[in-house]
PDB file of C-alpha atoms and ligand atoms in Angstrom:
ATOM      1  CA  MET R   1      89.060  65.351 -18.113  1.00 80.00           C
ATOM      2  CA  SER R   2      86.443  66.559 -15.596  1.00 91.00           C
ATOM      3  CA  ALA R   3      85.286  64.204 -12.833  1.00 92.00           C
ATOM      4  CA  LEU R   4      81.872  63.991 -14.488  1.00 96.00           C
ATOM      5  CA  SER R   5      83.308  63.135 -17.915  1.00 97.00           C
ATOM      6  CA  GLU R   6      85.413  60.438 -16.301  1.00 98.00           C
ATOM      7  CA  LEU R   7      82.309  59.093 -14.546  1.00 98.00           C
ATOM      8  CA  TYR R   8      80.425  58.997 -17.840  1.00 98.00           C
ATOM      9  CA  GLU R   9      83.311  57.172 -19.553  1.00 98.00           C
ATOM     10  CA  GLN R  10      83.394  54.570 -16.779  1.00 98.00           C
ATOM     11  CA  ALA R  11      79.628  54.002 -17.073  1.00 98.00           C
ATOM     12  CA  LEU R  12      79.979  53.639 -20.838  1.00 98.00           C
ATOM     13  CA  LYS R  13      82.822  51.137 -20.396  1.00 98.00           C
ATOM     14  CA  ALA R  14      80.837  49.109 -17.868  1.00 98.00           C
ATOM     15  CA  ARG R  15      77.911  49.065 -20.318  1.00 98.00           C
ATOM     16  CA  THR R  16      80.073  47.205 -22.842  1.00 98.00           C
ATOM     17  CA  ARG R  17      80.307  44.426 -20.235  1.00 98.00           C
ATOM     18  CA  ALA R  18      76.552  44.126 -19.682  1.00 98.00           C
ATOM     19  CA  TYR R  19      75.126  40.618 -19.831  1.00 98.00           C
ATOM     20  CA  ALA R  20      71.730  41.166 -21.380  1.00 98.00           C
ATOM     21  CA  PRO R  21      70.977  38.213 -23.670  1.00 98.00           C
ATOM     22  CA  TYR R  22      67.253  38.218 -22.773  1.00 98.00           C
ATOM     23  CA  SER R  23      66.319  41.881 -23.086  1.00 98.00           C
ATOM     24  CA  GLY R  24      69.106  42.888 -25.461  1.00 98.00           C
ATOM     25  CA  PHE R  25      69.180  46.131 -23.468  1.00 98.00           C
ATOM     26  CA  ALA R  26      72.642  46.963 -22.119  1.00 98.00           C
ATOM     27  CA  VAL R  27      72.944  49.470 -19.272  1.00 98.00           C
ATOM     28  CA  GLY R  28      75.998  50.902 -17.547  1.00 98.00           C
ATOM     29  CA  ALA R  29      76.231  52.871 -14.330  1.00 98.00           C
ATOM     30  CA  ALA R  30      79.030  54.574 -12.450  1.00 98.00           C
ATOM     31  CA  VAL R  31      79.027  56.075  -8.986  1.00 98.00           C
ATOM     32  CA  LEU R  32      81.312  58.869  -7.795  1.00 98.00           C
ATOM     33  CA  SER R  33      81.512  58.473  -4.032  1.00 98.00           C
ATOM     34  CA  SER R  34      82.202  61.184  -1.480  1.00 97.00           C
ATOM     35  CA  SER R  35      85.796  59.893  -1.241  1.00 98.00           C
ATOM     36  CA  GLY R  36      86.323  60.656  -4.934  1.00 97.00           C
ATOM     37  CA  ARG R  37      86.467  57.039  -6.000  1.00 98.00           C
ATOM     38  CA  ILE R  38      84.497  55.641  -8.917  1.00 98.00           C
ATOM     39  CA  TYR R  39      82.605  52.347  -8.923  1.00 98.00           C
ATOM     40  CA  ALA R  40      80.976  50.946 -12.042  1.00 98.00           C
ATOM     41  CA  GLY R  41      78.343  48.313 -12.764  1.00 98.00           C
ATOM     42  CA  CYS R  42      76.338  46.823 -15.594  1.00 98.00           C
ATOM     43  CA  ASN R  43      73.129  44.849 -15.803  1.00 98.00           C
ATOM     44  CA  VAL R  44      73.603  41.109 -15.394  1.00 98.00           C
ATOM     45  CA  GLU R  45      70.566  39.105 -16.494  1.00 98.00           C
ATOM     46  CA  ASN R  46      69.650  35.527 -15.735  1.00 98.00           C
ATOM     47  CA  VAL R  47      67.624  32.844 -17.458  1.00 98.00           C
ATOM     48  CA  SER R  48      65.476  32.981 -14.326  1.00 98.00           C
ATOM     49  CA  TYR R  49      64.424  36.536 -15.150  1.00 98.00           C
ATOM     50  CA  PRO R  50      63.837  37.938 -11.622  1.00 98.00           C
ATOM     51  CA  CYS R  51      67.420  37.006 -10.682  1.00 98.00           C
ATOM     52  CA  GLY R  52      68.801  39.634 -13.050  1.00 98.00           C
ATOM     53  CA  THR R  53      70.355  42.742 -11.558  1.00 98.00           C
ATOM     54  CA  CYS R  54      70.411  46.339 -12.743  1.00 98.00           C
ATOM     55  CA  ALA R  55      73.564  48.296 -13.552  1.00 98.00           C
ATOM     56  CA  GLU R  56      72.930  50.690 -10.654  1.00 98.00           C
ATOM     57  CA  ALA R  57      72.658  47.811  -8.185  1.00 98.00           C
ATOM     58  CA  GLY R  58      76.061  46.497  -9.304  1.00 98.00           C
ATOM     59  CA  ALA R  59      77.728  49.902  -9.002  1.00 98.00           C
ATOM     60  CA  ILE R  60      76.229  50.547  -5.559  1.00 98.00           C
ATOM     61  CA  SER R  61      77.276  47.102  -4.291  1.00 98.00           C
ATOM     62  CA  ALA R  62      80.828  47.733  -5.518  1.00 98.00           C
ATOM     63  CA  MET R  63      80.820  51.112  -3.758  1.00 98.00           C
ATOM     64  CA  HIS R  64      79.732  49.598  -0.469  1.00 98.00           C
ATOM     65  CA  ALA R  65      82.220  46.743  -0.746  1.00 98.00           C
ATOM     66  CA  GLY R  66      84.911  49.329  -1.465  1.00 98.00           C
ATOM     67  CA  GLY R  67      84.172  50.993   1.858  1.00 98.00           C
ATOM     68  CA  ASP R  68      82.331  54.071   0.616  1.00 98.00           C
ATOM     69  CA  ARG R  69      78.898  55.091   1.826  1.00 98.00           C
ATOM     70  CA  LEU R  70      77.812  58.299   0.096  1.00 98.00           C
ATOM     71  CA  ILE R  71      76.950  58.733  -3.571  1.00 98.00           C
ATOM     72  CA  LYS R  72      77.952  62.156  -4.831  1.00 98.00           C
ATOM     73  CA  ASP R  73      77.007  61.511  -8.475  1.00 98.00           C
ATOM     74  CA  ILE R  74      75.676  58.560 -10.401  1.00 98.00           C
ATOM     75  CA  VAL R  75      75.578  58.260 -14.182  1.00 98.00           C
ATOM     76  CA  VAL R  76      73.238  55.793 -15.884  1.00 98.00           C
ATOM     77  CA  VAL R  77      73.757  55.141 -19.576  1.00 98.00           C
ATOM     78  CA  ALA R  78      71.670  53.143 -22.032  1.00 98.00           C
ATOM     79  CA  GLY R  79      71.740  52.936 -25.789  1.00 96.00           C
ATOM     80  CA  GLY R  80      68.123  53.305 -26.903  1.00 88.00           C
ATOM     81  CA  SER R  81      66.544  56.281 -28.596  1.00 89.00           C
ATOM     82  CA  LYS R  82      65.087  57.492 -25.286  1.00 92.00           C
ATOM     83  CA  LEU R  83      66.892  58.383 -22.076  1.00 95.00           C
ATOM     84  CA  ILE R  84      66.247  55.958 -19.250  1.00 94.00           C
ATOM     85  CA  SER R  85      65.683  56.763 -15.628  1.00 96.00           C
ATOM     86  CA  PRO R  86      66.699  54.278 -12.914  1.00 98.00           C
ATOM     87  CA  CYS R  87      63.856  51.839 -12.196  1.00 98.00           C
ATOM     88  CA  GLY R  88      61.855  52.279  -8.993  1.00 97.00           C
ATOM     89  CA  ALA R  89      63.892  49.715  -7.076  1.00 98.00           C
ATOM     90  CA  CYS R  90      67.149  51.379  -8.119  1.00 98.00           C
ATOM     91  CA  LEU R  91      65.865  54.812  -7.101  1.00 98.00           C
ATOM     92  CA  GLN R  92      65.324  53.327  -3.652  1.00 98.00           C
ATOM     93  CA  ARG R  93      68.837  51.808  -3.752  1.00 98.00           C
ATOM     94  CA  ILE R  94      70.323  55.184  -4.656  1.00 98.00           C
ATOM     95  CA  PHE R  95      68.226  56.914  -1.971  1.00 98.00           C
ATOM     96  CA  GLU R  96      69.763  54.660   0.699  1.00 98.00           C
ATOM     97  CA  PHE R  97      73.239  56.103   0.037  1.00 98.00           C
ATOM     98  CA  ALA R  98      72.278  59.611  -1.081  1.00 98.00           C
ATOM     99  CA  ASP R  99      72.007  63.025   0.497  1.00 97.00           C
ATOM    100  CA  LYS R 100      70.217  66.157  -0.692  1.00 96.00           C
ATOM    101  CA  LYS R 101      73.093  67.053  -2.991  1.00 97.00           C
ATOM    102  CA  THR R 102      73.378  63.675  -4.735  1.00 98.00           C
ATOM    103  CA  LYS R 103      72.937  64.025  -8.470  1.00 98.00           C
ATOM    104  CA  VAL R 104      71.516  61.409 -10.846  1.00 98.00           C
ATOM    105  CA  HIS R 105      72.738  61.935 -14.410  1.00 98.00           C
ATOM    106  CA  LEU R 106      70.905  60.308 -17.307  1.00 98.00           C
ATOM    107  CA  ALA R 107      73.018  59.650 -20.366  1.00 98.00           C
ATOM    108  CA  ASP R 108      72.876  58.188 -23.838  1.00 97.00           C
ATOM    109  CA  LEU R 109      75.720  57.151 -26.107  1.00 97.00           C
ATOM    110  CA  GLU R 110      76.531  60.809 -26.813  1.00 96.00           C
ATOM    111  CA  GLY R 111      76.852  61.963 -23.218  1.00 97.00           C
ATOM    112  CA  ILE R 112      74.964  63.164 -20.164  1.00 97.00           C
ATOM    113  CA  LYS R 113      71.641  64.675 -21.185  1.00 97.00           C
ATOM    114  CA  LYS R 114      69.718  65.317 -17.951  1.00 98.00           C
ATOM    115  CA  THR R 115      70.569  65.754 -14.283  1.00 98.00           C
ATOM    116  CA  TYR R 116      68.228  65.378 -11.309  1.00 98.00           C
ATOM    117  CA  THR R 117      68.419  65.231  -7.541  1.00 98.00           C
ATOM    118  CA  ILE R 118      67.167  62.003  -5.993  1.00 97.00           C
ATOM    119  CA  ALA R 119      64.291  64.008  -4.426  1.00 96.00           C
ATOM    120  CA  GLU R 120      63.139  64.999  -7.909  1.00 98.00           C
ATOM    121  CA  LEU R 121      63.048  61.381  -9.071  1.00 98.00           C
ATOM    122  CA  LEU R 122      61.783  59.855  -5.817  1.00 97.00           C
ATOM    123  CA  PRO R 123      59.927  62.642  -4.001  1.00 96.00           C
ATOM    124  CA  VAL R 124      58.099  60.470  -1.468  1.00 95.00           C
ATOM    125  CA  ALA R 125      60.748  57.892  -0.628  1.00 93.00           C
ATOM    126  CA  PHE R 126      60.310  55.153   1.908  1.00 93.00           C
ATOM    127  CA  SER R 127      62.821  56.155   4.569  1.00 90.00           C
ATOM    128  CA  GLU R 128      64.044  55.236   8.028  1.00 88.00           C
ATOM    129  CA  GLU R 129      61.436  57.594   9.505  1.00 87.00           C
ATOM    130  CA  GLU R 130      58.685  55.278   8.259  1.00 89.00           C
ATOM    131  CA  LEU R 131      60.177  52.511  10.407  1.00 87.00           C
ATOM    132  CA  GLY R 132      59.310  54.630  13.427  1.00 84.00           C
ATOM    133  CA  LYS R 133      62.823  54.407  14.851  1.00 71.00           C
TER     134      LYS R 133
HETATM  135  N1  THU A 201      68.020  48.019 -16.323  1.00 75.76           N
HETATM  136  C1  THU A 201      69.074  48.551 -15.643  1.00 75.76           C
HETATM  137  O1  THU A 201      70.151  47.961 -15.556  1.00 75.76           O
HETATM  138  N2  THU A 201      68.902  49.761 -15.071  1.00 75.76           N
HETATM  139  C2  THU A 201      67.771  50.513 -15.150  1.00 75.76           C
HETATM  140  O2  THU A 201      67.722  51.589 -14.574  1.00 75.76           O
HETATM  141  C3  THU A 201      66.625  50.034 -15.908  1.00 75.76           C
HETATM  142  C4  THU A 201      66.727  48.650 -16.432  1.00 75.76           C
HETATM  143  C5  THU A 201      68.202  46.717 -16.981  1.00 75.76           C
HETATM  144  C6  THU A 201      67.442  45.585 -16.342  1.00 75.76           C
HETATM  145  C7  THU A 201      67.327  44.621 -17.515  1.00 75.76           C
HETATM  146  O3  THU A 201      68.519  43.835 -17.562  1.00 75.76           O
HETATM  147  C8  THU A 201      67.296  45.515 -18.747  1.00 75.76           C
HETATM  148  O4  THU A 201      67.753  46.780 -18.324  1.00 75.76           O
HETATM  149  C9  THU A 201      65.915  45.657 -19.357  1.00 75.76           C
HETATM  150  O5  THU A 201      64.984  46.032 -18.408  1.00 75.76           O
END
C-alpha cells in the first residue's frame, strides 16, 4: 500500500471515532510527518459548541506531542456529497507546521479527490513576519 493510501485509510478509521452528536458530521484527518510517522484525529464536539475541536486540530496536536514538527501530507475526509476543505482556523493550524511542499488532500468515502498546497488554500496567511520579529 502506498504511503498516501495508508494515510487515507488512517483518516477514514479516525473518522469512525468522531464524536459529532450535535452536527452529525463526522470528519477524520491524518498527518504524514517528515519523519514518516502518521498521526490521526477526528472531530470531538461538545455541548458547549465552541469547545468542539476539528479533526485536523486533533491530528496536528498528536503530531506535535509525538515529537514531529513538519507536515508532509494531510488527508481530510468527510462523508457528505461535497468535498470539504479544512476550515479557516485549521488552515492556519496546518500553515504553522507546513512548508512549501506540504500537500492538503481532500477526500470523500471513496478516496482522495483533490490535492492542494497550503499556499493555494491560504494564499495570504498570517505568519511570523507579521509579528515584526
Ligand atoms: N469539522 C472538522 O472537523 N474539520 C473541518 O475541516 C471542518 C469541520 C467539524 C467541526 C464540527 O464538529 C463539524 O465538522 C461540523 O462543522
